[in-house]
Amino acid sequence: MDNITRRDRELPYISDESIFEEQKVTRKLLGKFNTTDPSDFDTLSEILKQIIRGSQKNVMIVPPFYCDYGTHIEVGDNFFANYNCTILDVAPVKIGKNVLFGPNVSLYTAGHPLHPVSRNSMYEYGISITIGDNVWLGGNVVVTPGVHIGNNVVIGAGSVVTKDIPDNMIAAGNPCRVIREITDADKKFYYKDREFDEEAWAKIQEMD
């Protein structure tokens, strides 16, 4: 079995020349993306469409952005990633709609064996990551291989997510743990105990 097939089946694989050839294509596109005038939104959008999959409707990633393949990343509508997003997409990364990433968010599907003998064999692996709809990952969040984050989840800044997070939860920490459920009582607040003003609240009620 060749290493591309092994990689795509989430089996241990070795990064050989065939793997590097796939990465070269993406690195060239990333070079263009990361050196484009950051105010040239149209050009950035066109390059991004060549890097990642998905609907690409209202999708924005602020340079610099880093990934391994791009073709293993699928995003839904209204996706935004702030500065220094890194996605090691050895395995598929599926991101839902209305998802926000703070600065320095990193998704790692890639990993290496724990034992030094196994690790020195050059075998590595990729295990897929899934993120649901309406999710916000705060700045410097790290998501590790195999994690599933549910819908309507907020992950606090600086968290390291090593286990699945169910729907409608606020979670934070290293390792990341569920803090509490998000309920309708949270709707009227924009930050801690600060409530929306009347003008903003009226617009929010129109969306409900």
PDB file of C-alpha atoms in Angstrom:
ATOM      1  CA  MET A   1       0.000   0.000   0.000  1.00  0.00           C
ATOM      2  CA  ASP A   2       1.445   3.388  -0.954  1.00  0.00           C
ATOM      3  CA  ASN A   3       1.873   6.098   1.662  1.00  0.00           C
ATOM      4  CA  ILE A   4      -0.800   8.425   0.263  1.00  0.00           C
ATOM      5  CA  THR A   5      -3.355   5.615   0.578  1.00  0.00           C
ATOM      6  CA  ARG A   6      -2.123   4.791   4.074  1.00  0.00           C
ATOM      7  CA  ARG A   7      -2.367   8.462   5.087  1.00  0.00           C
ATOM      8  CA  ASP A   8      -5.881   8.834   3.701  1.00  0.00           C
ATOM      9  CA  ARG A   9      -7.052   5.717   5.575  1.00  0.00           C
ATOM     10  CA  GLU A  10      -5.714   7.145   8.862  1.00  0.00           C
ATOM     11  CA  LEU A  11      -3.069   4.426   8.987  1.00  0.00           C
ATOM     12  CA  PRO A  12       0.580   5.009   9.943  1.00  0.00           C
ATOM     13  CA  TYR A  13       2.433   6.384   6.917  1.00  0.00           C
ATOM     14  CA  ILE A  14       5.837   7.804   5.988  1.00  0.00           C
ATOM     15  CA  SER A  15       6.238  11.202   4.326  1.00  0.00           C
ATOM     16  CA  ASP A  16       7.904  10.129   1.112  1.00  0.00           C
ATOM     17  CA  GLU A  17       8.418  11.983  -2.166  1.00  0.00           C
ATOM     18  CA  SER A  18       4.787  11.523  -3.215  1.00  0.00           C
ATOM     19  CA  ILE A  19       3.637  13.228  -0.009  1.00  0.00           C
ATOM     20  CA  PHE A  20       6.099  16.078  -0.478  1.00  0.00           C
ATOM     21  CA  GLU A  21       4.903  16.642  -4.055  1.00  0.00           C
ATOM     22  CA  GLU A  22       1.344  17.206  -2.814  1.00  0.00           C
ATOM     23  CA  GLN A  23       2.567  19.619  -0.155  1.00  0.00           C
ATOM     24  CA  LYS A  24       4.651  21.599  -2.661  1.00  0.00           C
ATOM     25  CA  VAL A  25       1.494  22.655  -4.539  1.00  0.00           C
ATOM     26  CA  THR A  26      -0.077  23.976  -1.351  1.00  0.00           C
ATOM     27  CA  ARG A  27       3.073  25.717  -0.145  1.00  0.00           C
ATOM     28  CA  LYS A  28       3.294  27.693  -3.382  1.00  0.00           C
ATOM     29  CA  LEU A  29      -0.302  28.860  -2.980  1.00  0.00           C
ATOM     30  CA  LEU A  30       0.289  29.711   0.679  1.00  0.00           C
ATOM     31  CA  GLY A  31       3.344  31.716  -0.344  1.00  0.00           C
ATOM     32  CA  LYS A  32       1.132  33.817  -2.625  1.00  0.00           C
ATOM     33  CA  PHE A  33      -1.612  34.130  -0.033  1.00  0.00           C
ATOM     34  CA  ASN A  34       0.686  35.166   2.819  1.00  0.00           C
ATOM     35  CA  THR A  35       2.552  37.770   0.739  1.00  0.00           C
ATOM     36  CA  THR A  36      -0.525  39.354  -0.869  1.00  0.00           C
ATOM     37  CA  ASP A  37      -1.459  42.869   0.252  1.00  0.00           C
ATOM     38  CA  PRO A  38      -3.682  42.082   3.277  1.00  0.00           C
ATOM     39  CA  SER A  39      -6.103  44.826   2.203  1.00  0.00           C
ATOM     40  CA  ASP A  40      -6.631  43.161  -1.208  1.00  0.00           C
ATOM     41  CA  PHE A  41      -9.591  41.059  -0.099  1.00  0.00           C
ATOM     42  CA  ASP A  42     -10.600  40.009  -3.610  1.00  0.00           C
ATOM     43  CA  THR A  43      -7.206  38.514  -4.449  1.00  0.00           C
ATOM     44  CA  LEU A  44      -6.966  36.804  -1.062  1.00  0.00           C
ATOM     45  CA  SER A  45     -10.389  35.280  -1.598  1.00  0.00           C
ATOM     46  CA  GLU A  46      -9.454  33.961  -5.039  1.00  0.00           C
ATOM     47  CA  ILE A  47      -6.246  32.340  -3.761  1.00  0.00           C
ATOM     48  CA  LEU A  48      -8.070  30.869  -0.764  1.00  0.00           C
ATOM     49  CA  LYS A  49     -10.563  29.163  -3.096  1.00  0.00           C
ATOM     50  CA  GLN A  50      -7.608  27.280  -4.598  1.00  0.00           C
ATOM     51  CA  ILE A  51      -6.358  26.170  -1.172  1.00  0.00           C
ATOM     52  CA  ILE A  52      -9.410  24.946   0.765  1.00  0.00           C
ATOM     53  CA  ARG A  53     -12.696  23.232  -0.096  1.00  0.00           C
ATOM     54  CA  GLY A  54     -16.263  24.038   0.945  1.00  0.00           C
ATOM     55  CA  SER A  55     -18.931  26.498  -0.032  1.00  0.00           C
ATOM     56  CA  GLN A  56     -16.540  29.476   0.150  1.00  0.00           C
ATOM     57  CA  LYS A  57     -19.512  31.809   0.781  1.00  0.00           C
ATOM     58  CA  ASN A  58     -18.342  34.621   3.035  1.00  0.00           C
ATOM     59  CA  VAL A  59     -15.134  32.820   4.022  1.00  0.00           C
ATOM     60  CA  MET A  60     -12.226  34.904   5.312  1.00  0.00           C
ATOM     61  CA  ILE A  61      -8.840  33.926   6.702  1.00  0.00           C
ATOM     62  CA  VAL A  62      -6.515  36.732   7.762  1.00  0.00           C
ATOM     63  CA  PRO A  63      -2.905  36.158   6.652  1.00  0.00           C
ATOM     64  CA  PRO A  64      -0.651  34.560   7.610  1.00  0.00           C
ATOM     65  CA  PHE A  65      -2.301  31.167   7.301  1.00  0.00           C
ATOM     66  CA  TYR A  66      -0.597  27.775   7.309  1.00  0.00           C
ATOM     67  CA  CYS A  67      -1.743  24.270   6.363  1.00  0.00           C
ATOM     68  CA  ASP A  68      -0.300  21.054   4.925  1.00  0.00           C
ATOM     69  CA  TYR A  69      -2.632  20.337   2.008  1.00  0.00           C
ATOM     70  CA  GLY A  70      -5.692  22.572   2.126  1.00  0.00           C
ATOM     71  CA  THR A  71      -7.612  20.038   0.041  1.00  0.00           C
ATOM     72  CA  HIS A  72      -8.338  18.129   3.269  1.00  0.00           C
ATOM     73  CA  ILE A  73     -10.039  21.195   4.799  1.00  0.00           C
ATOM     74  CA  GLU A  74     -13.765  21.751   4.309  1.00  0.00           C
ATOM     75  CA  VAL A  75     -15.450  24.883   5.699  1.00  0.00           C
ATOM     76  CA  GLY A  76     -19.061  26.056   5.759  1.00  0.00           C
ATOM     77  CA  ASP A  77     -20.532  29.489   5.074  1.00  0.00           C
ATOM     78  CA  ASN A  78     -19.495  32.501   7.136  1.00  0.00           C
ATOM     79  CA  PHE A  79     -16.148  31.178   8.350  1.00  0.00           C
ATOM     80  CA  PHE A  80     -13.618  33.604   9.820  1.00  0.00           C
ATOM     81  CA  ALA A  81     -10.101  32.835  11.075  1.00  0.00           C
ATOM     82  CA  ASN A  82      -7.939  35.569  12.566  1.00  0.00           C
ATOM     83  CA  TYR A  83      -4.152  35.961  12.285  1.00  0.00           C
ATOM     84  CA  ASN A  84      -1.773  32.973  12.402  1.00  0.00           C
ATOM     85  CA  CYS A  85      -4.259  30.158  11.936  1.00  0.00           C
ATOM     86  CA  THR A  86      -2.523  26.786  11.512  1.00  0.00           C
ATOM     87  CA  ILE A  87      -4.329  23.663  10.304  1.00  0.00           C
ATOM     88  CA  LEU A  88      -2.260  20.496   9.974  1.00  0.00           C
ATOM     89  CA  ASP A  89      -4.718  18.719   7.688  1.00  0.00           C
ATOM     90  CA  VAL A  90      -3.034  15.344   7.228  1.00  0.00           C
ATOM     91  CA  ALA A  91      -6.510  13.912   7.852  1.00  0.00           C
ATOM     92  CA  PRO A  92      -9.802  15.641   6.963  1.00  0.00           C
ATOM     93  CA  VAL A  93     -10.813  18.754   8.879  1.00  0.00           C
ATOM     94  CA  LYS A  94     -14.525  19.542   8.611  1.00  0.00           C
ATOM     95  CA  ILE A  95     -15.699  22.926   9.899  1.00  0.00           C
ATOM     96  CA  GLY A  96     -19.377  23.910   9.978  1.00  0.00           C
ATOM     97  CA  LYS A  97     -21.078  27.201   9.193  1.00  0.00           C
ATOM     98  CA  ASN A  98     -20.841  30.416  11.219  1.00  0.00           C
ATOM     99  CA  VAL A  99     -17.532  29.428  12.842  1.00  0.00           C
ATOM    100  CA  LEU A 100     -15.077  31.955  14.287  1.00  0.00           C
ATOM    101  CA  PHE A 101     -11.388  31.391  15.133  1.00  0.00           C
ATOM    102  CA  GLY A 102      -9.457  33.860  17.276  1.00  0.00           C
ATOM    103  CA  PRO A 103      -5.767  34.609  16.605  1.00  0.00           C
ATOM    104  CA  ASN A 104      -3.253  31.745  16.731  1.00  0.00           C
ATOM    105  CA  VAL A 105      -5.807  28.936  16.637  1.00  0.00           C
ATOM    106  CA  SER A 106      -4.225  25.597  15.685  1.00  0.00           C
ATOM    107  CA  LEU A 107      -5.897  22.375  14.570  1.00  0.00           C
ATOM    108  CA  TYR A 108      -3.591  19.358  14.564  1.00  0.00           C
ATOM    109  CA  THR A 109      -4.770  16.162  12.892  1.00  0.00           C
ATOM    110  CA  ALA A 110      -1.117  15.099  12.670  1.00  0.00           C
ATOM    111  CA  GLY A 111       0.750  13.140  15.303  1.00  0.00           C
ATOM    112  CA  HIS A 112       3.632  10.764  16.047  1.00  0.00           C
ATOM    113  CA  PRO A 113       3.890   7.545  18.109  1.00  0.00           C
ATOM    114  CA  LEU A 114       4.744   7.935  21.784  1.00  0.00           C
ATOM    115  CA  HIS A 115       7.481   5.307  22.041  1.00  0.00           C
ATOM    116  CA  PRO A 116      10.859   6.547  20.741  1.00  0.00           C
ATOM    117  CA  VAL A 117      11.558   3.377  18.739  1.00  0.00           C
ATOM    118  CA  SER A 118       8.200   3.632  16.969  1.00  0.00           C
ATOM    119  CA  ARG A 119       8.609   7.370  16.518  1.00  0.00           C
ATOM    120  CA  ASN A 120      12.103   6.996  15.028  1.00  0.00           C
ATOM    121  CA  SER A 121      10.691   4.627  12.403  1.00  0.00           C
ATOM    122  CA  MET A 122       9.458   7.795  10.596  1.00  0.00           C
ATOM    123  CA  TYR A 123       5.869   6.602  10.750  1.00  0.00           C
ATOM    124  CA  GLU A 124       3.350   9.317  11.565  1.00  0.00           C
ATOM    125  CA  TYR A 125      -0.430   9.572  11.378  1.00  0.00           C
ATOM    126  CA  GLY A 126      -3.401  11.855  10.846  1.00  0.00           C
ATOM    127  CA  ILE A 127      -6.798  11.516  12.558  1.00  0.00           C
ATOM    128  CA  SER A 128      -9.677  13.743  11.484  1.00  0.00           C
ATOM    129  CA  ILE A 129     -11.111  16.723  13.388  1.00  0.00           C
ATOM    130  CA  THR A 130     -14.732  17.887  13.158  1.00  0.00           C
ATOM    131  CA  ILE A 131     -16.110  21.247  14.317  1.00  0.00           C
ATOM    132  CA  GLY A 132     -19.865  21.892  14.244  1.00  0.00           C
ATOM    133  CA  ASP A 133     -21.934  24.947  13.372  1.00  0.00           C
ATOM    134  CA  ASN A 134     -21.919  28.245  15.311  1.00  0.00           C
ATOM    135  CA  VAL A 135     -18.646  27.533  17.109  1.00  0.00           C
ATOM    136  CA  TRP A 136     -16.197  30.126  18.463  1.00  0.00           C
ATOM    137  CA  LEU A 137     -12.630  29.107  19.311  1.00  0.00           C
ATOM    138  CA  GLY A 138     -10.850  31.803  21.330  1.00  0.00           C
ATOM    139  CA  GLY A 139      -7.287  32.933  20.716  1.00  0.00           C
ATOM    140  CA  ASN A 140      -4.475  30.372  21.068  1.00  0.00           C
ATOM    141  CA  VAL A 141      -6.820  27.377  21.206  1.00  0.00           C
ATOM    142  CA  VAL A 142      -5.234  24.066  20.168  1.00  0.00           C
ATOM    143  CA  VAL A 143      -7.340  21.134  18.962  1.00  0.00           C
ATOM    144  CA  THR A 144      -5.620  17.733  18.903  1.00  0.00           C
ATOM    145  CA  PRO A 145      -6.151  14.696  16.609  1.00  0.00           C
ATOM    146  CA  GLY A 146      -9.536  12.971  16.553  1.00  0.00           C
ATOM    147  CA  VAL A 147     -11.486  15.633  18.454  1.00  0.00           C
ATOM    148  CA  HIS A 148     -15.137  16.395  17.672  1.00  0.00           C
ATOM    149  CA  ILE A 149     -16.502  19.777  18.799  1.00  0.00           C
ATOM    150  CA  GLY A 150     -20.293  20.013  18.711  1.00  0.00           C
ATOM    151  CA  ASN A 151     -22.639  22.766  17.565  1.00  0.00           C
ATOM    152  CA  ASN A 152     -22.981  26.115  19.369  1.00  0.00           C
ATOM    153  CA  VAL A 153     -19.805  25.611  21.415  1.00  0.00           C
ATOM    154  CA  VAL A 154     -17.483  28.309  22.792  1.00  0.00           C
ATOM    155  CA  ILE A 155     -13.907  27.306  23.675  1.00  0.00           C
ATOM    156  CA  GLY A 156     -12.053  29.730  25.968  1.00  0.00           C
ATOM    157  CA  ALA A 157      -8.773  31.330  24.931  1.00  0.00           C
ATOM    158  CA  GLY A 158      -5.627  29.287  25.510  1.00  0.00           C
ATOM    159  CA  SER A 159      -7.440  25.956  25.803  1.00  0.00           C
ATOM    160  CA  VAL A 160      -5.987  22.642  24.634  1.00  0.00           C
ATOM    161  CA  VAL A 161      -8.850  20.454  23.432  1.00  0.00           C
ATOM    162  CA  THR A 162      -7.973  16.769  23.741  1.00  0.00           C
ATOM    163  CA  LYS A 163     -11.486  15.261  24.084  1.00  0.00           C
ATOM    164  CA  ASP A 164     -14.858  15.736  22.402  1.00  0.00           C
ATOM    165  CA  ILE A 165     -17.014  18.675  23.485  1.00  0.00           C
ATOM    166  CA  PRO A 166     -20.824  18.214  23.259  1.00  0.00           C
ATOM    167  CA  ASP A 167     -23.275  20.716  21.781  1.00  0.00           C
ATOM    168  CA  ASN A 168     -24.172  24.020  23.476  1.00  0.00           C
ATOM    169  CA  MET A 169     -21.276  24.127  25.929  1.00  0.00           C
ATOM    170  CA  ILE A 170     -18.707  26.611  27.168  1.00  0.00           C
ATOM    171  CA  ALA A 171     -15.405  24.791  27.713  1.00  0.00           C
ATOM    172  CA  ALA A 172     -11.922  25.953  28.654  1.00  0.00           C
ATOM    173  CA  GLY A 173      -8.614  24.948  30.190  1.00  0.00           C
ATOM    174  CA  ASN A 174      -5.623  22.706  29.628  1.00  0.00           C
ATOM    175  CA  PRO A 175      -6.830  20.064  29.190  1.00  0.00           C
ATOM    176  CA  CYS A 176     -10.094  21.626  28.036  1.00  0.00           C
ATOM    177  CA  ARG A 177     -13.156  20.776  30.161  1.00  0.00           C
ATOM    178  CA  VAL A 178     -16.826  21.703  29.973  1.00  0.00           C
ATOM    179  CA  ILE A 179     -17.649  24.618  32.283  1.00  0.00           C
ATOM    180  CA  ARG A 180     -21.389  24.964  31.710  1.00  0.00           C
ATOM    181  CA  GLU A 181     -24.187  24.844  29.162  1.00  0.00           C
ATOM    182  CA  ILE A 182     -25.096  27.867  27.033  1.00  0.00           C
ATOM    183  CA  THR A 183     -28.789  28.768  27.552  1.00  0.00           C
ATOM    184  CA  ASP A 184     -31.269  31.419  26.388  1.00  0.00           C
ATOM    185  CA  ALA A 185     -30.378  33.418  29.506  1.00  0.00           C
ATOM    186  CA  ASP A 186     -27.005  34.174  27.851  1.00  0.00           C
ATOM    187  CA  LYS A 187     -28.631  35.829  24.835  1.00  0.00           C
ATOM    188  CA  LYS A 188     -28.979  39.351  26.270  1.00  0.00           C
ATOM    189  CA  PHE A 189     -25.319  39.632  27.312  1.00  0.00           C
ATOM    190  CA  TYR A 190     -22.420  40.506  24.982  1.00  0.00           C
ATOM    191  CA  TYR A 191     -19.626  40.200  27.573  1.00  0.00           C
ATOM    192  CA  LYS A 192     -19.931  38.767  31.067  1.00  0.00           C
ATOM    193  CA  ASP A 193     -22.604  40.911  32.820  1.00  0.00           C
ATOM    194  CA  ARG A 194     -22.765  43.606  30.107  1.00  0.00           C
ATOM    195  CA  GLU A 195     -26.161  43.641  28.400  1.00  0.00           C
ATOM    196  CA  PHE A 196     -26.819  44.681  24.804  1.00  0.00           C
ATOM    197  CA  ASP A 197     -28.139  48.240  24.404  1.00  0.00           C
ATOM    198  CA  GLU A 198     -31.691  48.738  23.104  1.00  0.00           C
ATOM    199  CA  GLU A 199     -30.658  49.293  19.473  1.00  0.00           C
ATOM    200  CA  ALA A 200     -28.481  46.182  19.300  1.00  0.00           C
ATOM    201  CA  TRP A 201     -30.992  44.088  21.259  1.00  0.00           C
ATOM    202  CA  ALA A 202     -33.769  45.012  18.828  1.00  0.00           C
ATOM    203  CA  LYS A 203     -31.689  43.718  15.907  1.00  0.00           C
ATOM    204  CA  ILE A 204     -30.906  40.500  17.738  1.00  0.00           C
ATOM    205  CA  GLN A 205     -34.593  39.902  18.466  1.00  0.00           C
ATOM    206  CA  GLU A 206     -35.352  40.317  14.744  1.00  0.00           C
ATOM    207  CA  MET A 207     -32.942  37.416  14.038  1.00  0.00           C
ATOM    208  CA  ASP A 208     -34.598  35.089  16.524  1.00  0.00           C
TER     209      ASP A 208
END
